[in-house]
Amino acid sequence: MANFIKATYHTNLQVAEFITDDGRHLLRTGGTLPWRINNGGDLASPLENGKPAPKKTKNYIGFAQVPSKAGGEYHFFIFPDYETGRAELCTSLKRKHGERCIPEVIEKYAPSRDNNTKKYIDDLLKVTNIDKDKKVKDFSDEELAAMADGIERIEGYHNNADTRKEIWVPVSTIIATDGARPLADEEIVLKIDGKETTIKS
């Protein structure tokens, strides 16, 4: 199984690029953003000076910078796999929203500036069948799982499954060095199939 250690998101292409510990690259296209970045709950990092400043979320390997409907930007966490993203969603719900019931959670989780919050609450209550006044800290494991399932469904993780693609891309690493230390800004000419491309280290 691949061990992903880093990821980036190419917003203009809607492609998530994952890098393994042995240097291989996996591109995820199609599907939906939550699927591409293994973040079924669309968990986003808080920002400081316009940059992601995660506080307690763990095990992420990158960020997907995506415009919000309200005109700002979200920096969604990219997780190495579905299971990690799912675990972080459940942990976040318990940690941040333990004292809240579902309507109160969603007021914070999916604010009206970017969401139809009332519909989100109604849909989540319907699919979970959890009492609207019950606090998250009092949920059973099954109820917490049902809430995570509902959030994944509403956020669109499972949508457009027939368009999902994963493509492994072969890559090469070139190191420019004088024998003792790396060299910066050195021109390197690549010749591939008779074509030349100049890059800089």
CSV table of C-alpha atoms in Angstrom, one decimal:
chain,number,residue,atom,x,y,z
A,1,MET,CA,0.0,0.0,0.0
A,2,ALA,CA,1.3,3.5,-0.9
A,3,ASN,CA,2.5,5.7,2.0
A,4,PHE,CA,1.5,9.2,1.1
A,5,ILE,CA,3.6,11.9,2.8
A,6,LYS,CA,2.7,15.1,0.9
A,7,ALA,CA,-0.1,16.4,-1.2
A,8,THR,CA,-1.0,19.5,-3.2
A,9,TYR,CA,-4.1,20.6,-4.9
A,10,HIS,CA,-4.2,22.2,-8.4
A,11,THR,CA,-7.3,24.3,-8.1
A,12,ASN,CA,-7.5,25.4,-11.7
A,13,LEU,CA,-7.3,21.8,-12.9
A,14,GLN,CA,-9.3,20.3,-10.0
A,15,VAL,CA,-6.6,17.7,-9.5
A,16,ALA,CA,-5.1,16.5,-6.2
A,17,GLU,CA,-1.5,15.3,-6.4
A,18,PHE,CA,-0.2,12.9,-3.8
A,19,ILE,CA,3.4,12.0,-3.3
A,20,THR,CA,4.6,8.8,-1.7
A,21,ASP,CA,7.6,8.3,0.6
A,22,ASP,CA,9.4,6.6,-2.4
A,23,GLY,CA,8.8,9.6,-4.7
A,24,ARG,CA,5.8,8.3,-6.8
A,25,HIS,CA,3.0,10.7,-7.7
A,26,LEU,CA,-0.7,9.9,-7.8
A,27,LEU,CA,-3.2,12.2,-9.5
A,28,ARG,CA,-6.9,12.1,-8.4
A,29,THR,CA,-9.3,13.7,-10.8
A,30,GLY,CA,-13.1,13.6,-11.3
A,31,GLY,CA,-15.4,12.8,-8.5
A,32,THR,CA,-15.9,15.7,-6.0
A,33,LEU,CA,-13.4,17.8,-4.0
A,34,PRO,CA,-14.0,15.8,-0.8
A,35,TRP,CA,-13.2,12.6,-2.6
A,36,ARG,CA,-10.2,14.0,-4.3
A,37,ILE,CA,-8.6,15.1,-1.0
A,38,ASN,CA,-9.9,12.3,1.2
A,39,ASN,CA,-11.8,14.8,3.3
A,40,GLY,CA,-15.4,13.7,3.5
A,41,GLY,CA,-16.3,16.3,6.0
A,42,ASP,CA,-14.7,19.2,4.1
A,43,LEU,CA,-12.7,20.1,7.2
A,44,ALA,CA,-10.8,23.4,6.7
A,45,SER,CA,-8.0,24.9,8.6
A,46,PRO,CA,-8.3,28.2,10.5
A,47,LEU,CA,-6.2,31.0,9.0
A,48,GLU,CA,-3.6,33.4,10.3
A,49,ASN,CA,-2.5,36.2,8.0
A,50,GLY,CA,-4.1,34.4,5.1
A,51,LYS,CA,-2.2,31.1,5.7
A,52,PRO,CA,-3.4,27.8,7.2
A,53,ALA,CA,-2.8,27.6,10.9
A,54,PRO,CA,-4.0,24.2,12.1
A,55,LYS,CA,-4.5,23.9,15.8
A,56,LYS,CA,-5.5,20.4,16.7
A,57,THR,CA,-6.3,18.6,13.4
A,58,LYS,CA,-3.7,15.9,12.8
A,59,ASN,CA,-2.5,13.5,10.1
A,60,TYR,CA,-3.1,15.9,7.2
A,61,ILE,CA,-0.5,16.0,4.4
A,62,GLY,CA,-1.4,19.2,2.6
A,63,PHE,CA,-4.1,21.8,1.8
A,64,ALA,CA,-6.5,22.5,-1.0
A,65,GLN,CA,-7.0,26.2,-1.5
A,66,VAL,CA,-10.4,26.7,-2.9
A,67,PRO,CA,-12.5,29.9,-3.3
A,68,SER,CA,-15.6,30.2,-1.1
A,69,LYS,CA,-19.0,31.2,-2.4
A,70,ALA,CA,-18.8,34.3,-0.1
A,71,GLY,CA,-15.7,35.5,-1.8
A,72,GLY,CA,-13.0,34.3,0.6
A,73,GLU,CA,-11.0,31.1,0.5
A,74,TYR,CA,-11.0,27.8,2.3
A,75,HIS,CA,-7.9,25.8,2.9
A,76,PHE,CA,-9.3,22.3,3.2
A,77,PHE,CA,-7.1,19.6,4.7
A,78,ILE,CA,-5.8,16.9,2.4
A,79,PHE,CA,-5.6,13.5,4.1
A,80,PRO,CA,-3.5,10.5,2.9
A,81,ASP,CA,-6.6,8.2,2.7
A,82,TYR,CA,-10.3,8.0,3.4
A,83,GLU,CA,-10.0,6.3,6.8
A,84,THR,CA,-7.7,9.1,8.1
A,85,GLY,CA,-10.1,11.8,6.9
A,86,ARG,CA,-13.0,10.0,8.4
A,87,ALA,CA,-11.3,9.6,11.8
A,88,GLU,CA,-10.4,13.3,11.9
A,89,LEU,CA,-14.0,14.3,11.1
A,90,CYS,CA,-15.3,12.2,14.0
A,91,THR,CA,-12.6,13.6,16.3
A,92,SER,CA,-13.3,17.1,15.3
A,93,LEU,CA,-17.0,16.7,15.9
A,94,LYS,CA,-16.4,15.5,19.4
A,95,ARG,CA,-13.7,18.0,20.3
A,96,LYS,CA,-15.2,21.1,18.8
A,97,HIS,CA,-18.9,20.5,19.1
A,98,GLY,CA,-19.4,18.1,22.0
A,99,GLU,CA,-21.6,20.6,23.9
A,100,ARG,CA,-23.8,21.2,20.9
A,101,CYS,CA,-26.8,19.4,19.4
A,102,ILE,CA,-27.0,18.9,15.6
A,103,PRO,CA,-28.7,22.2,14.7
A,104,GLU,CA,-26.1,24.1,16.8
A,105,VAL,CA,-23.3,22.1,15.3
A,106,ILE,CA,-24.3,22.9,11.7
A,107,GLU,CA,-24.8,26.6,12.4
A,108,LYS,CA,-21.1,26.6,13.1
A,109,TYR,CA,-20.0,23.8,10.7
A,110,ALA,CA,-21.9,25.1,7.6
A,111,PRO,CA,-22.6,28.8,8.1
A,112,SER,CA,-25.2,30.5,5.9
A,113,ARG,CA,-22.7,32.7,4.1
A,114,ASP,CA,-21.7,29.6,2.1
A,115,ASN,CA,-24.5,27.1,2.7
A,116,ASN,CA,-28.2,26.6,2.9
A,117,THR,CA,-27.8,25.9,6.6
A,118,LYS,CA,-31.5,25.2,7.4
A,119,LYS,CA,-31.6,22.5,4.6
A,120,TYR,CA,-28.3,21.1,5.9
A,121,ILE,CA,-29.8,20.7,9.4
A,122,ASP,CA,-33.1,19.3,8.2
A,123,ASP,CA,-31.3,16.8,5.9
A,124,LEU,CA,-28.9,15.7,8.6
A,125,LEU,CA,-31.6,15.2,11.2
A,126,LYS,CA,-33.6,13.2,8.7
A,127,VAL,CA,-30.7,10.8,7.6
A,128,THR,CA,-29.4,10.3,11.1
A,129,ASN,CA,-32.7,10.1,13.0
A,130,ILE,CA,-31.0,11.6,16.0
A,131,ASP,CA,-32.9,13.7,18.5
A,132,LYS,CA,-32.4,17.4,17.6
A,133,ASP,CA,-31.7,18.3,21.2
A,134,LYS,CA,-29.2,15.5,22.0
A,135,LYS,CA,-25.6,16.8,22.4
A,136,VAL,CA,-22.8,15.3,20.5
A,137,LYS,CA,-20.9,14.3,23.7
A,138,ASP,CA,-23.8,12.0,24.5
A,139,PHE,CA,-23.9,10.3,21.1
A,140,SER,CA,-23.3,6.6,21.0
A,141,ASP,CA,-20.6,5.4,18.6
A,142,GLU,CA,-23.3,4.4,16.1
A,143,GLU,CA,-24.9,7.9,16.3
A,144,LEU,CA,-21.5,9.6,15.8
A,145,ALA,CA,-20.9,7.3,12.8
A,146,ALA,CA,-24.4,8.1,11.4
A,147,MET,CA,-23.7,11.9,11.7
A,148,ALA,CA,-20.3,11.5,9.9
A,149,ASP,CA,-22.1,9.4,7.2
A,150,GLY,CA,-24.7,12.1,6.9
A,151,ILE,CA,-22.1,14.9,6.6
A,152,GLU,CA,-20.2,13.0,4.0
A,153,ARG,CA,-23.4,12.5,2.0
A,154,ILE,CA,-24.5,16.2,2.2
A,155,GLU,CA,-20.9,17.5,1.4
A,156,GLY,CA,-21.0,15.3,-1.7
A,157,TYR,CA,-18.2,12.9,-1.0
A,158,HIS,CA,-20.0,10.0,-2.8
A,159,ASN,CA,-21.3,12.1,-5.8
A,160,ASN,CA,-20.0,11.6,-9.3
A,161,ALA,CA,-18.3,8.3,-8.5
A,162,ASP,CA,-18.4,7.2,-12.1
A,163,THR,CA,-16.0,10.1,-13.0
A,164,ARG,CA,-13.4,9.3,-10.5
A,165,LYS,CA,-9.9,8.6,-11.8
A,166,GLU,CA,-6.6,7.8,-10.2
A,167,ILE,CA,-3.5,8.1,-12.3
A,168,TRP,CA,0.0,7.1,-11.3
A,169,VAL,CA,2.6,9.4,-12.9
A,170,PRO,CA,6.3,8.3,-13.3
A,171,VAL,CA,8.7,11.0,-12.1
A,172,SER,CA,12.4,11.5,-12.0
A,173,THR,CA,14.5,13.4,-9.4
A,174,ILE,CA,17.5,15.4,-10.6
A,175,ILE,CA,19.9,16.8,-8.1
A,176,ALA,CA,22.3,19.7,-9.1
A,177,THR,CA,25.4,19.7,-6.9
A,178,ASP,CA,29.0,20.7,-7.0
A,179,GLY,CA,29.9,17.5,-5.2
A,180,ALA,CA,29.6,19.0,-1.7
A,181,ARG,CA,26.4,21.0,-1.7
A,182,PRO,CA,23.2,21.6,-3.8
A,183,LEU,CA,23.4,24.3,-6.4
A,184,ALA,CA,20.5,26.8,-6.8
A,185,ASP,CA,19.5,28.5,-10.0
A,186,GLU,CA,21.5,26.2,-12.2
A,187,GLU,CA,20.2,25.7,-15.7
A,188,ILE,CA,19.5,22.1,-16.6
A,189,VAL,CA,18.7,21.1,-20.2
A,190,LEU,CA,16.5,18.0,-20.5
A,191,LYS,CA,16.4,16.1,-23.8
A,192,ILE,CA,13.4,13.9,-24.2
A,193,ASP,CA,12.4,12.4,-27.5
A,194,GLY,CA,14.5,14.9,-29.4
A,195,LYS,CA,13.0,17.9,-27.6
A,196,GLU,CA,14.9,20.2,-25.3
A,197,THR,CA,13.5,21.8,-22.2
A,198,THR,CA,15.5,24.1,-19.9
A,199,ILE,CA,14.7,24.1,-16.2
A,200,LYS,CA,16.4,25.6,-13.1
A,201,SER,CA,17.4,23.8,-10.0
